[in-house]
């Protein structure tokens, strides 16, 4: 084959390949244009304009006393369309841009007016339709910005584009933070009330048409089909802000003092089961304490001596013993045949009554009694414990409740010589602090066991849409006779037993039980000598209003006994609650005064005065002889009255009442001095124009 032929062959092959590829390209173009055209057109439209979800404002969470615990605060992201109709001409733009830049600089103080002007002019030169102005702008600032030059031309001419975003905040910061919980994009399973009631709180998302512009940025487009987001419902919790603050403060103070690992406090209203305070603290690596885990709800471990109440209730209710039954505590140490060696904190406990053994928290006495009566029939003991529902979850309104465990002879870990004696005083079982509190609360609640509540109701636009009442777990956990006996034993712990030096006080009575338990440390068992101190009880003991449990884990400084570690926390919280709850079951001391030496009072709000006297229990010794004075409640009162259109007489009033009376009458007031009003510049009953200024002097 000649050189010429070889060259021509190569040319023909190359040309053929080029022709082949050209035909393939044409075929593919026709396929895309005519066969797949609709698909690609739809995709292009979807990429350039699409409906996007508008997140709804989440509902608020309130405390039972009306304080805001969690809320969504609107924040705004501001952009500007630099080619909008109001500034389409360069003249209109240049006439106002410097003034707008100055106002933005004065508002945000992050750039000079010259820098803002340069940024806006550069955006104009780039024909930007979505220039970022500022992120995280408050609603109050947004209202002012809408009045700035250019922006005040309105939505369609001013070019201001507002994107709303919602930020979740806790007004009281760490107060009940773990119970309130949280929900965000980084958390798969939201916790606390935020997670449990998210279907109510989240609301219903809306939609907005957004258009993609050069640079990959999306901007909203006005559209008649836009659907506004529906805000979420509000949650009314059972938490009392004041009580919560007291509980957290008392707990943290004791944790710091004892250098403990973690602890919790739960305060519950006896009759309703509503939790008024729930505090949980964990020691962090830097030695501070923060709410990182809800131990009160989730931490199911050996409860220790607080469980003795269940053991003694079982023995009493099954008529195995009475409170006067004598038991030998063996000097505070006893070795069971083929079983464990049980010891007491006190080593001088010998023969004593069952009541005294409970008051002194004798482990030996409880273990001997349970083993004596149930060794050959452990199911009789276990089934009674199961009747208290201590082996079942409470079914709380939030997730994360620990699983309680009360073992029985069918379990592989059961030991016929060890298990009963150990269980008698709170070992070889798992119970959370809240589960134990619910059991003690049943004793305070005349035997009715109810599930604790964290949410009272759900409201939308201020109207209740769902309300919650405590679920009854057990109408009567034991006989009334047994209930009376165990209540007397619980009171005895504070009056004569382990709680007398810390919790006993003269103002109100307390019933409860201390609990000091040794805590196992994983595979090491009990070798590390780690302890848990707890106190569970209720007050006032004669007419219970509140029940409470305090648990402190691994105190490493000072004492580890429950009365000295958990007791001070219980006492401090109970004292503050008793002092602040005027409706608590108290018997006020009556103070008698004669008509001639009545307590000094200020003139003013008659209703408020009567309420104060009623709470203080003040009564006169004799009825007043002055018929013009109301003594229907035993206190001489005289209401303050004035004729409409005249100046009120405020002599004798305090400042707030005087200002209220004058303000209602339509007069301005100038004040001099402090104390009680002694003179006023215009005599009461005078007729002067409304809006006139009146000087009052106080002393």
XYZ file of C-alpha atoms in Angstrom:
699
model
C 0.000 0.000 0.000
C 1.379 3.324 -1.068
C 1.968 6.281 1.165
C -0.817 8.236 -0.544
C -3.331 5.470 -0.014
C -2.349 5.109 3.636
C -2.844 8.818 4.262
C -6.245 8.846 2.576
C -7.385 5.869 4.632
C -6.495 7.640 7.851
C -8.300 10.779 6.702
C -11.437 8.796 5.850
C -11.430 7.043 9.229
C -11.001 10.335 11.102
C -13.729 11.964 9.086
C -16.035 9.004 9.697
C -15.484 9.177 13.449
C -16.152 12.907 13.458
C -19.308 12.396 11.438
C -20.430 9.606 13.770
C -19.996 11.769 16.895
C -21.744 14.698 15.192
C -24.760 12.526 14.375
C -24.792 11.190 17.978
C -24.776 14.736 19.367
C -27.646 15.770 17.080
C -29.664 12.700 18.103
C -29.066 13.412 21.806
C -30.043 17.061 21.357
C -33.290 16.030 19.723
C -33.909 13.516 22.511
C -33.353 16.135 25.217
C -35.383 18.750 23.409
C -38.383 16.746 22.323
C -38.511 13.573 24.425
C -37.122 14.722 27.796
C -37.946 18.393 27.406
C -40.792 18.525 29.930
C -38.675 16.798 32.585
C -35.742 19.220 32.282
C -38.005 22.262 32.089
C -39.710 21.210 35.337
C -36.340 20.649 36.992
C -35.120 24.068 35.877
C -38.253 25.695 37.225
C -37.824 23.786 40.461
C -34.256 24.996 40.800
C -35.110 28.622 40.088
C -38.345 28.889 42.110
C -39.840 26.589 44.693
C -41.988 26.572 47.809
C -40.005 26.340 51.007
C -41.187 25.573 54.527
C -41.709 28.467 56.927
C -41.088 27.335 60.485
C -43.879 28.150 62.945
C -43.187 30.012 66.177
C -43.045 27.412 68.935
C -45.438 27.722 71.862
C -44.365 28.997 75.273
C -43.847 27.036 78.472
C -45.161 28.712 81.621
C -44.747 27.971 85.310
C -47.822 27.312 87.421
C -47.524 30.838 88.845
C -47.578 32.430 85.379
C -43.867 33.030 84.777
C -42.377 32.364 81.369
C -39.983 29.380 81.458
C -39.328 28.953 77.725
C -40.305 31.040 74.729
C -39.452 31.647 71.088
C -38.100 35.091 70.379
C -38.427 36.264 66.766
C -35.217 37.388 65.144
C -35.015 38.850 61.684
C -32.535 38.681 58.857
C -32.599 41.798 56.675
C -31.756 41.932 52.970
C -32.179 44.637 50.338
C -33.215 44.521 46.681
C -30.953 47.127 45.090
C -33.032 47.329 41.862
C -36.495 47.757 43.380
C -38.914 50.245 41.793
C -38.552 53.021 44.390
C -34.827 53.399 43.650
C -34.806 52.203 40.028
C -33.284 55.495 38.866
C -29.754 56.423 39.925
C -31.018 59.830 41.042
C -33.523 58.343 43.503
C -30.882 55.938 44.788
C -28.140 58.552 45.268
C -30.502 61.059 46.911
C -31.223 58.735 49.859
C -28.444 56.140 50.149
C -26.105 58.243 52.290
C -28.865 59.024 54.769
C -29.823 55.322 54.920
C -26.181 54.380 55.523
C -25.941 56.911 58.369
C -29.097 55.557 60.010
C -27.873 51.937 59.742
C -24.519 52.901 61.213
C -26.210 54.704 64.102
C -28.497 51.736 64.764
C -25.977 48.871 64.696
C -22.706 50.729 65.443
C -20.678 48.000 63.711
C -19.559 50.048 60.684
C -19.160 53.683 59.855
C -21.710 55.446 57.657
C -19.073 55.627 54.898
C -18.559 51.832 54.989
C -22.305 51.185 54.795
C -22.602 53.589 51.859
C -19.747 51.840 50.033
C -21.285 48.373 50.601
C -24.676 49.514 49.328
C -23.206 51.251 46.270
C -21.103 48.166 45.416
C -24.220 45.997 45.709
C -26.031 48.418 43.395
C -23.224 48.196 40.876
C -23.435 44.377 41.001
C -27.220 44.556 40.481
C -27.748 42.587 43.703
C -31.352 41.676 44.382
C -30.670 40.176 47.844
C -27.934 42.154 49.586
C -27.471 41.132 53.222
C -27.919 44.075 55.603
C -27.972 42.474 59.067
C -28.681 39.191 60.863
C -30.316 38.716 64.292
C -32.365 41.897 64.347
C -34.975 42.266 67.102
C -38.583 43.171 66.422
C -38.198 46.545 68.161
C -35.229 47.417 65.947
C -37.091 46.201 62.867
C -39.944 48.617 63.547
C -37.448 51.498 63.624
C -35.638 50.289 60.497
C -38.874 50.270 58.511
C -38.956 54.066 59.011
C -35.456 54.596 57.564
C -35.032 56.382 54.205
C -35.829 54.196 51.161
C -37.223 51.444 53.449
C -40.094 53.747 54.399
C -41.339 53.630 50.787
C -43.087 50.366 51.621
C -42.805 46.679 50.901
C -42.717 46.898 47.106
C -40.790 50.145 46.559
C -38.412 50.251 49.522
C -36.559 47.004 48.751
C -36.412 45.777 52.366
C -36.636 41.979 52.493
C -37.343 40.540 55.974
C -36.782 36.878 56.828
C -38.116 35.826 60.240
C -36.292 33.210 62.294
C -37.212 32.026 65.786
C -34.723 31.537 68.616
C -35.604 29.533 71.742
C -34.649 31.143 75.047
C -35.096 30.338 78.748
C -35.842 33.615 80.570
C -34.749 32.081 83.900
C -31.725 30.439 82.236
C -30.742 27.339 84.270
C -33.954 27.207 86.315
C -35.468 23.718 85.774
C -33.539 23.641 82.488
C -33.301 19.849 82.294
C -37.020 19.383 82.965
C -37.969 22.049 80.430
C -35.654 20.308 78.009
C -34.684 21.345 74.507
C -35.227 20.616 70.820
C -32.809 21.485 68.054
C -31.529 20.135 64.758
C -28.534 18.421 66.382
C -30.568 16.365 68.859
C -32.277 13.246 67.510
C -34.483 12.711 70.562
C -35.599 15.994 72.193
C -35.785 15.825 75.984
C -37.991 17.220 78.749
C -41.257 19.022 78.185
C -39.969 20.413 74.887
C -39.643 16.883 73.551
C -42.681 15.258 75.188
C -45.113 17.934 73.997
C -43.434 18.875 70.722
C -46.572 18.042 68.715
C -48.386 20.807 70.604
C -45.505 23.266 70.949
C -44.199 23.053 67.378
C -47.328 24.423 65.712
C -47.954 23.997 61.985
C -45.363 25.095 59.437
C -46.329 27.365 56.553
C -44.873 27.715 53.071
C -43.400 30.567 51.041
C -42.431 30.798 47.373
C -38.680 31.415 47.066
C -36.683 32.253 43.931
C -33.069 31.358 43.352
C -30.927 34.230 42.189
C -27.298 34.372 40.980
C -24.906 33.286 43.679
C -27.120 30.440 44.854
C -29.126 32.654 47.235
C -32.867 32.261 47.709
C -35.131 35.252 48.078
C -38.882 35.324 48.862
C -41.359 36.094 46.099
C -44.774 37.626 46.687
C -47.351 34.933 46.068
C -51.073 34.678 46.715
C -50.704 30.989 47.610
C -48.375 31.691 50.528
C -49.524 29.838 53.678
C -48.783 31.515 56.993
C -47.334 29.364 59.777
C -49.625 28.500 62.704
C -47.959 29.165 66.041
C -47.689 26.358 68.587
C -49.765 25.911 71.735
C -48.578 26.949 75.207
C -47.731 24.493 77.968
C -48.673 25.323 81.567
C -46.281 23.355 83.756
C -46.670 22.589 87.458
C -43.332 24.193 88.361
C -43.363 27.077 90.847
C -40.512 29.458 89.977
C -39.878 30.564 93.564
C -39.833 27.013 94.934
C -37.649 25.862 92.046
C -35.136 28.594 92.772
C -35.051 27.648 96.460
C -34.583 23.944 95.660
C -31.741 24.539 93.210
C -29.970 26.945 95.539
C -30.187 24.639 98.571
C -29.115 21.570 96.592
C -26.140 23.233 94.928
C -24.944 24.693 98.219
C -24.895 21.239 99.853
C -23.284 19.573 96.836
C -20.447 22.096 96.957
C -20.066 21.652 100.713
C -19.957 17.848 100.444
C -18.022 17.776 97.145
C -20.587 15.243 95.918
C -20.853 13.774 92.424
C -24.480 14.675 91.802
C -27.830 15.153 93.510
C -31.498 15.918 93.064
C -34.496 17.441 94.867
C -38.166 16.953 94.024
C -40.987 18.880 95.736
C -44.511 17.621 95.065
C -47.969 18.733 96.150
C -49.542 15.859 98.077
C -53.177 16.046 96.962
C -52.638 16.831 93.268
C -49.319 15.132 92.502
C -48.142 18.331 90.811
C -44.368 18.755 90.961
C -43.578 22.229 92.230
C -39.782 21.939 91.950
C -37.368 19.413 90.459
C -33.640 20.147 90.593
C -30.754 18.009 89.295
C -27.063 18.890 89.426
C -23.958 17.079 88.184
C -20.374 18.010 89.001
C -18.478 18.950 85.849
C -14.775 18.499 85.139
C -14.019 22.047 86.267
C -15.726 21.449 89.630
C -18.879 23.434 88.894
C -22.395 21.977 89.074
C -24.805 22.034 86.134
C -28.077 20.398 85.100
C -26.814 17.724 82.728
C -29.012 14.751 83.636
C -32.446 14.319 85.220
C -31.420 11.965 88.040
C -34.757 12.313 89.823
C -36.524 10.630 86.911
C -33.908 8.356 85.351
C -31.475 7.189 88.045
C -32.791 3.837 89.313
C -30.426 2.444 91.977
C -30.526 0.932 95.478
C -32.640 3.342 97.580
C -31.233 2.281 100.958
C -33.056 2.843 104.234
C -35.879 4.935 102.761
C -37.187 1.578 101.490
C -37.662 0.345 105.067
C -41.054 2.071 105.014
C -42.251 -0.527 102.460
C -40.835 -3.396 104.512
C -42.459 -2.273 107.761
C -45.748 -1.422 106.014
C -45.825 -4.975 104.644
C -45.090 -6.529 108.032
C -47.729 -4.403 109.742
C -50.411 -4.804 107.081
C -50.010 -8.585 107.085
C -50.207 -8.598 110.904
C -46.745 -10.064 111.355
C -45.761 -7.387 113.903
C -47.035 -4.315 115.699
C -45.206 -1.089 116.477
C -44.672 -2.327 120.053
C -43.168 -5.675 118.993
C -39.704 -6.151 120.526
C -36.797 -6.984 118.245
C -33.155 -7.592 119.223
C -30.803 -5.563 117.004
C -27.827 -7.594 118.259
C -25.743 -4.550 119.163
C -25.839 -3.269 115.601
C -24.186 -6.264 113.900
C -25.617 -9.625 112.902
C -24.410 -12.540 110.724
C -27.222 -14.502 109.097
C -26.672 -18.249 108.921
C -25.328 -18.857 105.379
C -26.251 -15.244 104.655
C -24.896 -11.689 104.831
C -23.495 -9.793 107.795
C -25.699 -6.769 108.482
C -24.440 -3.745 110.422
C -26.000 -0.562 111.850
C -24.531 2.900 112.084
C -25.279 2.791 115.824
C -23.617 -0.085 117.668
C -25.552 0.077 120.928
C -28.864 -1.148 119.510
C -30.106 -4.176 121.370
C -33.688 -4.967 122.341
C -36.071 -2.271 121.178
C -39.582 -1.811 119.858
C -40.300 -1.925 116.137
C -41.142 1.785 116.229
C -37.833 2.609 117.892
C -35.922 0.398 115.450
C -37.485 2.339 112.570
C -36.673 5.690 114.191
C -33.033 4.665 114.706
C -32.916 3.148 111.191
C -31.627 -0.233 112.370
C -30.654 -2.363 109.386
C -30.314 -5.428 111.569
C -33.855 -5.120 112.932
C -35.438 -4.711 109.473
C -33.424 -7.594 107.977
C -34.163 -9.971 110.875
C -37.900 -9.250 110.809
C -38.289 -9.731 107.048
C -36.177 -12.894 107.013
C -38.013 -14.325 110.032
C -41.501 -13.998 108.577
C -40.829 -14.500 104.860
C -37.796 -16.798 104.579
C -39.968 -19.803 103.757
C -42.504 -17.816 101.714
C -40.687 -14.898 99.996
C -43.490 -14.449 97.451
C -45.786 -13.227 100.235
C -43.385 -10.328 100.830
C -42.664 -9.733 97.130
C -46.302 -9.736 96.046
C -47.130 -7.157 98.693
C -44.322 -4.934 97.401
C -45.712 -5.387 93.890
C -49.131 -4.258 95.168
C -47.494 -0.897 95.928
C -46.537 -0.761 92.205
C -42.902 -0.177 93.135
C -41.875 -2.489 90.294
C -43.695 -0.408 87.663
C -42.927 2.858 85.936
C -45.043 5.826 86.954
C -45.958 6.689 83.367
C -44.619 10.240 83.532
C -45.459 12.992 81.064
C -41.856 13.172 79.870
C -39.522 10.490 78.554
C -36.504 9.010 80.302
C -38.022 7.340 83.370
C -35.776 4.636 84.807
C -37.076 1.066 85.014
C -37.674 0.021 88.643
C -36.606 -3.491 89.619
C -37.903 -5.469 92.602
C -36.443 -8.938 92.200
C -38.304 -12.161 93.040
C -37.457 -15.847 93.527
C -37.842 -16.521 89.798
C -34.897 -14.247 88.950
C -31.513 -15.864 88.349
C -29.871 -13.428 90.762
C -32.152 -14.468 93.646
C -30.379 -16.034 96.634
C -32.591 -17.617 99.270
C -30.156 -16.714 102.072
C -29.082 -13.258 100.937
C -31.836 -11.549 98.942
C -34.582 -11.100 101.565
C -32.321 -9.655 104.312
C -30.715 -7.274 101.811
C -34.026 -6.163 100.278
C -35.478 -5.452 103.724
C -33.372 -2.294 104.009
C -33.206 -1.212 100.379
C -30.577 -3.255 98.522
C -30.713 -5.682 95.559
C -33.290 -3.443 93.821
C -33.512 -0.379 91.609
C -35.886 2.540 92.263
C -35.680 6.149 91.050
C -36.012 9.052 93.516
C -39.329 10.124 91.969
C -40.743 6.606 92.219
C -39.821 6.505 95.910
C -41.353 9.944 96.444
C -44.629 8.832 94.836
C -44.800 5.986 97.373
C -44.170 8.300 100.344
C -46.663 10.758 98.894
C -49.291 8.007 99.024
C -48.771 7.739 102.790
C -49.234 11.504 103.113
C -52.276 11.353 100.795
C -54.258 9.018 103.082
C -53.130 5.925 101.221
C -53.976 7.050 97.653
C -51.033 6.661 95.294
C -51.044 8.990 92.285
C -48.700 9.556 89.361
C -46.703 12.814 89.530
C -47.620 15.605 87.121
C -45.319 18.038 85.325
C -47.919 19.614 83.020
C -51.237 21.034 84.212
C -52.779 22.090 80.888
C -52.234 23.051 77.268
C -53.540 26.374 75.959
C -54.002 27.830 72.515
C -54.639 31.565 72.234
C -55.187 31.661 75.988
C -57.903 28.989 75.988
C -57.360 25.515 77.529
C -57.512 22.745 74.926
C -56.389 19.914 77.207
C -56.125 19.612 80.991
C -54.393 16.963 83.069
C -55.242 15.437 86.420
C -53.182 12.987 88.424
C -53.714 9.358 87.436
C -54.602 7.169 90.410
C -52.207 4.229 90.621
C -53.630 2.669 93.785
C -56.702 3.885 95.673
C -55.481 2.440 98.995
C -51.987 1.029 99.395
C -52.697 -0.381 102.864
C -55.326 -0.484 105.592
C -56.190 2.693 107.478
C -54.897 1.076 110.678
C -51.516 0.352 109.084
C -51.437 3.819 107.524
C -51.871 5.448 110.938
C -49.054 3.364 112.385
C -46.520 4.073 109.633
C -47.352 7.783 109.722
C -46.623 7.759 113.437
C -43.334 5.966 112.782
C -42.334 8.499 110.123
C -43.069 11.370 112.507
C -41.030 9.584 115.181
C -37.954 9.607 112.921
C -37.953 13.412 113.015
C -39.104 13.818 116.628
C -36.938 11.160 118.270
C -34.792 9.431 115.672
C -32.181 10.102 113.006
C -33.800 13.348 111.825
C -34.276 15.089 115.163
C -31.064 17.141 115.176
C -31.454 18.642 111.685
C -35.050 18.504 110.454
C -37.079 18.855 113.644
C -38.344 22.409 114.211
C -40.905 24.344 116.260
C -42.877 25.943 113.422
C -44.244 22.882 111.646
C -44.077 19.095 111.916
C -42.258 16.828 109.452
C -42.584 13.098 108.824
C -39.989 11.189 106.840
C -37.133 8.731 106.698
C -33.393 9.041 106.281
C -31.549 6.723 103.931
C -27.801 6.097 103.724
C -26.953 3.522 101.058
C -23.627 2.197 99.893
C -23.413 2.534 96.110
C -21.855 -0.130 93.892
C -19.172 1.086 91.495
C -19.558 -1.101 88.408
C -17.434 -4.265 88.483
C -15.637 -3.065 91.628
C -18.792 -3.568 93.639
C -18.856 -1.911 97.050
C -15.075 -1.775 97.576
C -14.789 1.978 96.924
C -17.049 2.893 99.874
C -19.203 5.297 97.881
C -22.414 6.380 99.606
C -25.745 7.909 98.715
C -27.542 10.084 101.275
C -31.278 10.680 101.015
C -34.272 11.941 102.948
C -37.861 11.424 101.860
C -40.862 12.808 103.712
C -43.735 15.271 103.855
C -44.884 18.352 105.784
C -46.757 19.527 107.785
C -47.074 16.022 109.205
C -50.547 16.553 110.694
C -52.069 17.996 107.470
C -49.630 17.203 104.653
C -49.410 19.762 101.867
C -46.050 18.872 100.296
C -43.891 15.777 99.946
C -40.203 15.960 99.072
C -37.166 13.794 98.422
C -33.502 14.818 98.523
C -30.774 12.521 97.155
C -27.044 13.303 97.186
C -24.608 10.866 95.609
C -21.047 10.235 96.813
C -20.368 13.057 99.309
C -16.562 13.096 99.654
C -16.054 15.885 102.202
C -17.351 15.836 105.760
C -20.074 13.425 106.829
C -21.829 10.946 104.550
C -24.841 10.128 106.756
C -28.208 11.093 105.296
C -29.385 13.215 108.222
C -26.330 15.470 107.930
C -26.049 15.566 104.136
C -29.587 15.353 102.717
C -31.301 16.625 105.880
C -30.098 20.262 105.631
C -31.379 20.523 102.048
C -34.808 19.181 103.018
C -34.962 21.543 105.996
C -33.966 24.643 104.007
C -36.425 23.998 101.186
C -39.248 23.089 103.588
C -38.616 26.219 105.674
C -38.768 28.501 102.657
C -41.844 26.796 101.206
C -43.639 26.945 104.564
C -42.809 30.630 104.916
C -43.987 31.525 101.394
C -47.138 29.423 101.109
C -49.790 31.373 103.020
C -52.392 28.730 102.202
C -50.473 25.897 103.829
C -52.273 24.112 106.641
C -51.147 26.216 109.565
C -52.932 26.975 112.817
C -52.261 30.697 113.324
C -51.752 31.944 116.833
C -54.524 34.370 117.835
C -53.293 37.689 119.190
C -55.761 39.751 121.232
C -55.645 43.504 121.369
C -57.871 45.995 123.138
C -59.887 48.615 121.267
C -57.815 51.381 122.803
C -54.464 49.946 121.628
C -55.156 48.720 118.109
C -52.143 47.955 115.884
C -51.049 51.011 113.953
C -52.357 50.944 110.398
C -52.343 53.192 107.361
C -55.478 54.283 105.568
C -55.909 52.726 102.147
C -57.024 49.508 100.509
C -59.674 48.055 102.835
C -59.738 44.630 101.179
C -55.974 44.222 101.402
C -55.982 45.311 105.054
C -58.644 42.749 105.956
C -56.680 39.986 104.206
C -53.486 40.823 106.114
C -55.302 40.878 109.475
C -57.055 37.614 108.631
C -53.738 35.886 107.859
C -52.143 37.277 111.029
C -55.109 36.174 113.147
C -55.427 39.549 114.887
C -58.724 40.196 116.721
C -59.862 42.963 119.122
C -60.720 41.935 122.645
C -64.066 43.745 122.566
C -66.408 44.943 119.837
C -66.140 48.603 118.942
C -68.792 50.938 120.310
C -68.479 53.195 117.268
C -71.382 52.237 115.030
C -69.827 54.022 112.060
C -66.931 51.581 112.048
C -67.224 48.095 110.503
C -66.211 45.379 112.985
C -67.741 42.392 111.218
C -64.386 40.567 111.178
C -63.399 41.697 114.643
C -61.161 44.535 113.390
C -62.217 48.197 113.397
C -62.095 49.263 109.749
C -63.158 52.460 108.059
C -63.192 52.672 104.297
C -61.786 55.659 102.424
C -64.489 57.355 100.340
C -64.601 60.575 98.317
C -67.126 62.252 96.086
C -66.541 62.003 92.338
C -65.089 65.247 90.941
C -63.488 66.262 94.253
C -59.976 65.852 95.650
C -59.609 62.658 97.752
C -58.393 62.941 101.339
C -55.218 60.821 101.489
C -54.005 61.856 104.957
C -52.890 58.778 106.868
C -52.261 56.683 103.759
C -49.008 55.136 102.570
C -47.463 56.442 99.368
C -48.771 53.702 97.027
C -52.384 54.058 98.218
C -52.204 57.844 98.063
C -50.845 57.790 94.498
C -53.516 55.275 93.502
C -56.350 57.400 94.934
C -55.086 60.642 93.426
C -54.359 59.035 90.067
C -57.829 57.530 89.849
C -59.314 60.927 90.633
C -57.321 62.444 87.734
C -54.719 64.522 89.619
C -50.936 64.711 89.280
C -48.966 64.233 92.479
C -45.711 65.692 93.755
C -44.206 63.835 96.723
C -42.009 65.042 99.580
C -40.688 62.815 102.372
C -41.481 59.167 103.201
C -43.752 57.212 105.514
C -47.413 58.218 106.046
C -49.135 61.205 104.390
C -49.435 63.989 106.989
C -50.562 66.903 104.786
C -51.780 67.576 101.262
C -51.624 70.942 99.477
C -55.304 70.814 98.472
C -57.801 69.830 101.160
C -59.832 66.671 100.604
C -63.276 67.431 99.148
C -62.114 70.514 97.235
C -63.165 70.936 93.602
C -60.267 71.752 91.231
C -59.668 70.944 87.540
C -58.460 67.452 86.729
C -54.796 67.318 85.820
C -53.865 69.817 88.542
C -50.736 69.064 90.587
C -51.151 68.341 94.307
C -48.238 68.212 96.757
C -48.368 65.565 99.500
C -45.934 65.414 102.424
C -45.074 62.144 104.172
C -43.466 61.535 107.526
